[in-house]
Short mmCIF file of C-alpha atoms in Angstrom, two decimals:
data_model
loop_
_atom_site.label_atom_id
_atom_site.label_comp_id
_atom_site.label_asym_id
_atom_site.label_seq_id
_atom_site.Cartn_x
_atom_site.Cartn_y
_atom_site.Cartn_z
CA MET K 281 0.00 0.00 0.00
CA ASN K 282 1.26 3.46 -0.89
CA THR K 283 1.57 5.92 1.96
CA TYR K 284 1.12 9.70 1.86
CA TYR K 285 2.69 11.94 4.48
CA TYR K 286 0.66 15.09 5.24
CA ASP K 287 2.30 16.09 8.53
CA HIS K 288 4.92 18.61 7.44
CA CYS K 289 3.96 21.01 10.23
CA ALA K 290 5.25 18.41 12.68
CA SER K 291 8.39 17.57 10.73
CA SER K 292 9.47 17.58 7.10
CA PRO K 293 11.64 14.93 5.38
CA MET K 294 15.24 15.81 4.64
CA PRO K 295 16.27 15.99 0.97
CA GLN K 296 18.91 13.43 0.03
CA ARG K 297 21.42 16.23 -0.63
CA VAL K 298 21.06 17.43 2.96
CA ILE K 299 21.34 13.90 4.35
CA ASP K 300 24.52 13.34 2.31
CA THR K 301 26.03 16.61 3.52
CA MET K 302 25.32 15.83 7.16
CA SER K 303 26.63 12.27 6.84
CA GLU K 304 29.86 13.44 5.21
CA LEU K 305 30.41 16.08 7.88
CA MET K 306 29.83 13.56 10.67
CA ARG K 307 32.49 11.36 9.11
CA LEU K 308 35.10 14.04 8.38
CA HIS K 309 34.52 16.94 10.79
CA TYR K 310 34.05 15.46 14.26
CA ALA K 311 36.32 17.90 16.09
CA ASN K 312 34.96 20.34 18.64
CA PRO K 313 34.84 23.73 16.88
CA ALA K 314 36.02 25.39 20.09
CA SER K 315 39.32 23.48 19.97
CA LEU K 316 42.44 25.42 19.00
CA HIS K 317 44.01 22.77 16.77
CA GLN K 318 43.60 22.72 12.99
CA SER K 319 40.71 20.25 12.99
CA GLY K 320 38.78 22.41 15.44
CA THR K 321 39.56 25.53 13.43
CA GLU K 322 38.26 23.88 10.25
CA ALA K 323 35.07 22.89 12.06
CA MET K 324 34.56 26.47 13.24
CA LYS K 325 35.07 27.77 9.70
CA LEU K 326 32.23 25.50 8.59
CA VAL K 327 30.02 26.87 11.38
CA GLU K 328 30.76 30.47 10.40
CA ARG K 329 30.16 29.73 6.74
CA ALA K 330 26.80 28.22 7.70
CA ARG K 331 26.04 31.26 9.86
CA ALA K 332 26.70 33.54 6.91
CA GLY K 333 24.45 31.34 4.77
CA VAL K 334 21.56 31.52 7.24
CA ALA K 335 22.03 35.28 7.59
CA ASP K 336 22.03 35.76 3.81
CA ARG K 337 18.84 33.74 3.33
CA MET K 338 17.05 35.53 6.17
CA GLY K 339 18.29 39.02 5.20
CA ALA K 340 20.18 39.40 8.47
CA LYS K 341 23.79 39.99 9.49
CA PRO K 342 25.91 36.95 10.48
CA GLN K 343 26.37 38.36 13.99
CA GLU K 344 22.59 38.40 14.38
CA VAL K 345 22.33 34.60 14.02
CA VAL K 346 22.42 32.51 17.21
CA PHE K 347 22.39 28.73 16.78
CA THR K 348 20.17 26.74 19.15
CA SER K 349 18.71 23.25 19.50
CA GLY K 350 15.47 24.27 17.76
CA GLY K 351 12.26 26.24 18.01
CA THR K 352 11.47 25.60 21.67
CA GLU K 353 14.88 26.73 22.87
CA SER K 354 14.89 29.74 20.56
CA ASN K 355 11.47 30.87 21.80
CA ASN K 356 12.46 30.40 25.43
CA LEU K 357 15.76 32.20 24.90
CA ALA K 358 14.00 35.13 23.24
CA ILE K 359 11.39 35.53 25.97
CA LYS K 360 13.18 34.53 29.15
CA GLY K 361 16.49 35.96 27.97
CA LEU K 362 14.98 39.38 27.28
CA VAL K 363 12.85 39.48 30.43
CA ASP K 364 15.82 38.54 32.58
CA LYS K 365 18.09 41.08 30.88
CA THR K 366 15.61 43.94 31.28
CA ALA K 367 16.56 46.00 34.33
CA ARG K 368 13.08 46.99 35.44
CA SER K 369 11.38 46.01 38.67
CA ALA K 370 7.94 45.82 37.00
CA LYS K 371 7.84 43.89 33.73
CA HIS K 372 4.94 43.27 31.39
CA LEU K 373 4.75 40.67 28.61
CA ILE K 374 2.20 40.40 25.77
CA VAL K 375 1.51 37.19 23.82
CA SER K 376 -1.40 36.07 21.66
CA ALA K 377 -3.93 33.43 22.68
CA VAL K 378 -2.88 31.12 19.84
CA GLU K 379 0.89 30.90 20.36
CA HIS K 380 2.76 27.61 20.21
CA ALA K 381 3.18 25.98 23.63
CA SER K 382 6.87 26.92 23.70
CA VAL K 383 5.80 30.58 23.80
CA TYR K 384 2.49 30.34 25.63
CA GLU K 385 3.68 28.03 28.43
CA CYS K 386 6.94 29.96 28.73
CA ALA K 387 4.96 33.16 29.30
CA LYS K 388 2.65 31.42 31.77
CA GLN K 389 5.65 30.09 33.69
CA LEU K 390 7.14 33.58 33.97
CA GLU K 391 3.78 34.91 35.15
CA ALA K 392 3.37 32.14 37.74
CA GLY K 393 6.85 32.85 39.09
CA GLY K 394 6.11 36.55 39.46
CA ALA K 395 8.68 37.62 36.86
CA VAL K 396 6.11 39.34 34.62
CA ASP K 397 2.57 40.57 34.44
CA LEU K 398 1.08 38.82 31.40
CA THR K 399 -1.49 40.00 28.88
CA VAL K 400 -2.90 37.43 26.43
CA VAL K 401 -4.46 39.25 23.47
CA PRO K 402 -7.45 37.57 21.78
CA VAL K 403 -7.91 36.53 18.16
CA ASP K 404 -10.87 36.67 15.79
CA SER K 405 -12.76 33.70 14.35
CA ALA K 406 -10.00 33.21 11.74
CA GLY K 407 -7.34 33.16 14.44
CA ARG K 408 -5.87 36.57 13.63
CA VAL K 409 -4.59 39.10 16.14
CA ASP K 410 -5.88 42.67 15.85
CA PRO K 411 -2.87 45.04 15.95
CA GLY K 412 -5.16 47.50 17.72
CA ASP K 413 -5.48 45.05 20.63
CA VAL K 414 -1.69 44.90 20.85
CA ALA K 415 -1.47 48.70 20.83
CA ALA K 416 -4.11 48.95 23.57
CA SER K 417 -2.24 46.43 25.72
CA ILE K 418 1.17 48.11 25.71
CA ARG K 419 2.16 49.85 28.95
CA LYS K 420 5.23 51.66 30.18
CA GLU K 421 6.24 48.38 31.88
CA THR K 422 5.93 46.32 28.68
CA VAL K 423 9.22 44.72 27.69
CA LEU K 424 8.18 42.31 24.93
CA VAL K 425 5.39 41.44 22.50
CA SER K 426 5.47 37.88 21.11
CA VAL K 427 3.18 36.99 18.19
CA MET K 428 3.84 34.07 15.85
CA HIS K 429 4.12 34.48 12.08
CA VAL K 430 2.12 31.42 10.96
CA ASN K 431 -0.05 29.40 13.32
CA ASN K 432 1.07 25.80 13.63
CA GLU K 433 -2.48 24.40 13.80
CA THR K 434 -4.52 26.48 11.35
CA GLY K 435 -1.90 28.11 9.10
CA THR K 436 -3.27 31.59 9.87
CA ILE K 437 -0.80 34.34 8.95
CA GLN K 438 -0.53 37.04 11.59
CA PRO K 439 -0.17 40.72 10.56
CA ILE K 440 3.34 40.98 11.91
CA GLU K 441 4.27 43.99 9.78
CA GLU K 442 1.39 45.99 11.27
CA ILE K 443 2.17 44.73 14.77
CA GLY K 444 5.82 45.61 14.16
CA ARG K 445 4.84 49.19 13.37
CA VAL K 446 2.84 49.35 16.60
CA VAL K 447 5.77 48.03 18.62
CA ARG K 448 8.27 50.36 16.93
CA SER K 449 6.16 53.34 18.00
CA HIS K 450 7.00 52.38 21.60
CA GLY K 451 10.77 52.55 21.77
CA HIS K 452 11.01 50.62 25.04
CA VAL K 453 9.28 47.46 23.70
CA ARG K 454 10.84 44.57 21.76
CA PHE K 455 9.03 42.32 19.28
CA HIS K 456 9.54 38.55 19.05
CA VAL K 457 8.08 36.41 16.25
CA ASP K 458 7.98 32.62 16.20
CA GLY K 459 8.65 32.01 12.51
CA VAL K 460 8.95 28.23 12.66
CA GLN K 461 6.00 27.50 10.34
CA ALA K 462 6.62 30.47 8.03
CA ILE K 463 10.12 29.89 6.66
CA GLY K 464 10.01 28.80 3.04
CA LYS K 465 6.23 29.29 2.84
CA VAL K 466 5.53 32.94 3.64
CA PRO K 467 7.64 35.97 2.59
CA PHE K 468 9.54 37.69 5.37
CA ASP K 469 11.67 40.84 5.36
CA TRP K 470 13.87 40.92 8.48
CA ASN K 471 15.08 44.45 7.86
CA GLY K 472 11.68 46.00 7.20
CA SER K 473 9.65 43.93 9.63
CA GLY K 474 10.19 45.75 12.90
CA VAL K 475 10.98 42.36 14.44
CA ASP K 476 13.76 42.18 17.05
CA LEU K 477 13.83 38.40 17.56
CA TYR K 478 12.83 35.71 15.04
CA THR K 479 12.75 31.95 15.60
CA GLY K 480 13.57 29.23 13.06
CA SER K 481 13.71 25.42 13.37
CA ALA K 482 15.53 23.26 10.83
CA HIS K 483 13.29 20.20 10.73
CA LYS K 484 10.33 22.28 9.54
CA PHE K 485 12.11 23.16 6.28
CA GLY K 486 13.99 20.00 5.39
CA GLY K 487 16.84 20.15 7.89
CA PRO K 488 17.70 17.82 10.76
CA LYS K 489 15.93 17.73 14.11
CA GLY K 490 17.62 19.23 17.15
CA VAL K 491 18.98 22.40 15.56
CA GLY K 492 17.55 25.85 14.92
CA PHE K 493 18.36 29.52 15.19
CA LEU K 494 17.27 32.76 16.75
CA LEU K 495 17.77 36.02 14.89
CA VAL K 496 18.69 38.69 17.42
CA ARG K 497 18.64 42.27 16.20
CA GLU K 498 21.91 44.15 16.77
CA GLY K 499 21.66 46.03 20.05
CA VAL K 500 19.24 43.56 21.67
CA GLU K 501 20.78 41.88 24.71
CA LEU K 502 19.67 38.53 26.15
CA SER K 503 20.59 36.64 29.29
CA PRO K 504 21.60 33.06 28.41
CA LEU K 505 19.42 30.14 29.46
CA LEU K 506 22.44 27.86 29.77
CA SER K 507 25.62 28.54 31.71
CA GLY K 508 28.86 27.11 30.42
CA GLY K 509 31.50 27.86 27.83
CA ARG K 510 29.83 31.03 26.55
CA GLN K 511 29.55 29.90 22.92
CA GLU K 512 27.46 31.98 20.50
CA ASN K 513 28.76 35.28 21.90
CA GLY K 514 27.76 34.23 25.38
CA MET K 515 24.09 33.74 24.49
CA ARG K 516 24.06 29.97 24.12
CA SER K 517 26.61 27.73 25.83
CA GLY K 518 27.18 24.20 24.59
CA THR K 519 29.31 22.42 21.99
CA LEU K 520 28.15 23.40 18.53
CA ASN K 521 26.64 20.61 16.42
CA VAL K 522 28.65 21.23 13.26
CA PRO K 523 27.01 18.68 10.91
CA ALA K 524 23.50 19.73 11.92
CA ILE K 525 24.25 23.46 11.64
CA VAL K 526 25.75 23.09 8.16
CA ALA K 527 22.89 20.82 7.06
CA MET K 528 20.39 23.38 8.33
CA SER K 529 22.07 26.14 6.35
CA GLN K 530 21.94 24.02 3.21
CA ALA K 531 18.29 23.08 3.79
CA LEU K 532 17.42 26.75 4.30
CA ARG K 533 19.11 27.66 1.01
CA LEU K 534 17.26 24.91 -0.84
CA THR K 535 13.88 25.83 0.62
CA THR K 536 14.21 29.57 0.06
CA GLU K 537 15.38 29.12 -3.55
CA LYS K 538 11.91 27.90 -4.49
CA THR K 539 9.60 29.69 -2.07
CA GLU K 540 7.48 31.36 -4.75
CA ALA K 541 7.10 28.20 -6.83
CA ARG K 542 6.21 26.24 -3.68
CA ARG K 543 3.62 28.81 -2.62
CA SER K 544 1.94 28.77 -6.01
CA ALA K 545 1.79 24.96 -6.17
CA MET K 546 0.59 24.56 -2.59
CA TYR K 547 -2.08 27.24 -2.85
CA ALA K 548 -3.47 25.45 -5.91
CA MET K 549 -3.58 22.18 -3.98
CA ARG K 550 -5.15 23.92 -0.99
CA ARG K 551 -7.89 25.38 -3.20
CA ARG K 552 -8.65 21.97 -4.63
CA LEU K 553 -8.82 20.36 -1.20
CA LEU K 554 -11.20 23.11 -0.05
CA GLU K 555 -13.44 22.26 -3.03
CA ILE K 556 -13.45 18.60 -2.05
CA VAL K 557 -14.15 19.33 1.62
CA SER K 558 -17.05 21.63 0.68
CA ASP K 559 -18.82 18.49 -0.60
CA ILE K 560 -18.32 16.67 2.74
CA PRO K 561 -20.78 18.43 5.07
CA GLU K 562 -19.50 16.66 8.19
CA LEU K 563 -16.15 18.45 7.86
CA VAL K 564 -15.69 22.14 8.64
CA VAL K 565 -12.62 24.28 7.95
CA ASN K 566 -10.97 26.02 10.88
CA GLY K 567 -9.35 29.31 9.90
CA THR K 568 -9.77 31.07 6.59
CA ALA K 569 -11.85 28.96 4.19
CA ALA K 570 -11.69 31.52 1.38
CA ALA K 571 -10.28 30.22 -1.90
CA ASP K 572 -9.66 33.63 -3.47
CA GLU K 573 -6.85 36.16 -3.16
CA ARG K 574 -7.79 36.65 0.50
CA MET K 575 -6.45 33.19 1.23
CA GLU K 576 -2.94 34.18 0.20
CA ARG K 577 -2.99 37.15 2.55
CA GLU K 578 -4.44 35.34 5.53
CA THR K 579 -3.34 31.70 5.36
CA SER K 580 -0.11 29.84 4.75
CA PRO K 581 -0.31 27.57 1.69
CA HIS K 582 0.75 24.37 3.41
CA VAL K 583 -1.86 23.92 6.16
CA ILE K 584 -5.54 23.04 6.34
CA ASN K 585 -7.26 22.36 9.66
CA LEU K 586 -10.54 20.43 9.57
CA SER K 587 -13.00 19.42 12.28
CA TYR K 588 -15.55 16.67 12.46
CA PRO K 589 -17.50 18.09 15.43
CA GLY K 590 -18.21 15.50 18.08
CA MET K 591 -15.79 12.95 16.60
CA ARG K 592 -12.56 12.15 18.43
CA PRO K 593 -9.64 13.14 16.17
CA GLU K 594 -7.59 10.05 16.93
CA VAL K 595 -10.38 7.92 15.41
CA ILE K 596 -10.13 9.90 12.16
CA ILE K 597 -6.34 9.85 12.21
CA HIS K 598 -6.12 6.08 12.69
CA MET K 599 -8.76 5.39 10.04
CA LEU K 600 -6.82 7.56 7.59
CA GLU K 601 -3.63 5.77 8.61
CA GLN K 602 -5.23 2.45 7.66
CA GLU K 603 -5.73 4.02 4.21
CA GLY K 604 -2.06 5.05 4.02
CA ILE K 605 -2.68 8.72 4.88
CA TYR K 606 -0.63 10.30 7.68
CA VAL K 607 -2.07 13.46 9.24
CA SER K 608 -2.00 15.01 12.70
CA THR K 609 -4.13 16.79 15.27
CA GLN K 610 -3.34 20.08 17.05
CA SER K 611 0.45 20.48 17.14
CA ALA K 612 2.70 17.43 17.37
CA CYS K 613 3.71 18.61 20.86
CA SER K 614 0.06 18.45 22.00
CA SER K 615 -1.27 15.66 19.77
CA LYS K 616 -1.51 13.09 22.59
CA SER K 617 -3.59 15.43 24.73
CA LEU K 618 -7.29 14.65 24.96
CA LYS K 619 -8.12 18.27 25.71
CA PRO K 620 -9.78 20.53 23.13
CA SER K 621 -7.38 22.63 21.07
CA ARG K 622 -6.53 25.84 22.94
CA VAL K 623 -6.10 27.55 19.56
CA LEU K 624 -9.56 26.62 18.29
CA LEU K 625 -11.18 27.53 21.59
CA ALA K 626 -9.50 30.95 21.39
CA MET K 627 -11.05 31.35 17.92
CA GLY K 628 -14.50 31.02 19.50
CA HIS K 629 -15.28 27.41 18.57
CA ASP K 630 -17.10 25.11 20.98
CA ALA K 631 -15.55 22.08 22.69
CA ASP K 632 -16.95 19.57 20.16
CA ARG K 633 -15.39 21.36 17.21
CA SER K 634 -12.17 22.15 19.08
CA SER K 635 -11.78 18.52 20.17
CA GLY K 636 -12.33 17.00 16.74
CA SER K 637 -9.75 18.76 14.59
CA VAL K 638 -7.35 17.22 12.10
CA ARG K 639 -4.37 19.07 10.63
CA ILE K 640 -3.23 18.37 7.07
CA SER K 641 0.07 19.92 6.02
CA PHE K 642 1.68 19.65 2.58
CA GLY K 643 5.26 19.32 1.44
CA ASP K 644 7.31 19.61 -1.73
CA GLU K 645 6.69 15.98 -2.66
CA HIS K 646 2.95 16.48 -3.12
CA ARG K 647 1.33 16.82 -6.54
CA PRO K 648 -2.26 17.60 -7.64
CA GLU K 649 -3.01 13.89 -8.04
CA ASP K 650 -2.09 13.35 -4.37
CA ILE K 651 -4.83 15.78 -3.37
CA GLU K 652 -7.36 13.75 -5.33
CA ILE K 653 -6.25 10.63 -3.46
CA LEU K 654 -6.43 12.47 -0.14
CA GLY K 655 -9.91 13.75 -0.96
CA ALA K 656 -11.14 10.27 -1.88
CA LYS K 657 -9.75 8.86 1.37
CA LEU K 658 -11.39 11.63 3.39
CA ARG K 659 -14.76 10.87 1.78
CA SER K 660 -14.31 7.16 2.47
CA VAL K 661 -13.35 7.67 6.11
CA VAL K 662 -16.19 10.10 6.79
CA ALA K 663 -18.67 7.68 5.19
CA GLY K 664 -17.35 4.94 7.45
CA LEU K 665 -17.67 7.15 10.52
CA LYS K 666 -21.25 8.08 9.60
CA LEU K 667 -22.10 4.39 9.31
CA LEU K 668 -20.43 3.74 12.66
CA GLU K 669 -22.48 6.54 14.26
CA ARG K 670 -25.72 5.11 12.84
CA THR K 671 -25.00 1.60 14.13
CA LYS K 672 -24.41 3.02 17.60
CA ILE K 673 -27.86 4.62 17.47
#
């Protein structure tokens, strides 16, 4: 049986070129890049070349790139590092209600420990933050606003340029954006964005797991999360993972070389899947369901979130798996939770709809014919579930 992987939001496969690069580096460049001998020096040159590559692709300066273990660490470093470095007795933090757990729970932890006063700004029914709500929430004690670029459950694109303008009008506030789901799918201009801190994670764009980066605007100071050898200009101690860092830089180059072509192809597939779903009344789309030009402004091309209200998502997922279709529910970090999606609840949906969501996320390997197969399998599974519901009655 053929299998079809539609869980790119959780993790994307590595291209063979990236696997080969990483394998070769693991074989040849095993020295610690902090070592003073020639082998260590060569390893550090590879790291700095990769840093320059990441900076070039993101429109940043090499000194603004801090390598980390991935999105969770980058988000925590941005938030906790800035809060800790800010020399104010009263500190205020703003996040949106639909942030990834590595932002939302980080903020909640700081609030519970008394380090910050926290404001959680709401979203509309499409999952978008109103920049006006951010503006109304900023105080003289505010140190940081954190709003993600693309939502990891619904694909909703946040208006970060508008929020950036709001934040820039308050010179004492910094702006952090979790860009994990945006890189390679949604355009981003580091220099014109008003963003001070931007998170990336390699395994979301064809790189290895366990490595990522945080862009830190020149002049922004962070306290490190980890104490040790003061690598990464003192912001992130720990031996640098040379093969993973170089592989990430290569994956980033490959993914950003074809962003526009990818967007066009994925939006076409998304439109077709929306057409198919519109003929399956049991399924509802969470987020923007528009198939016109509005979709490209409001939603990333690679994600569709569907609910079968009242149906447990794991039932749908396992029935699709039996048909060779791999999808997910909520974020991968929360997929084993039986609780309703916090993101969908924040969008105003009831518990039945928020508990029965399935996330489908595309990748470069998908073609229009794959969407037809996916649609047919969705129809088949829903028909089976309807029959199961009737027999229970």
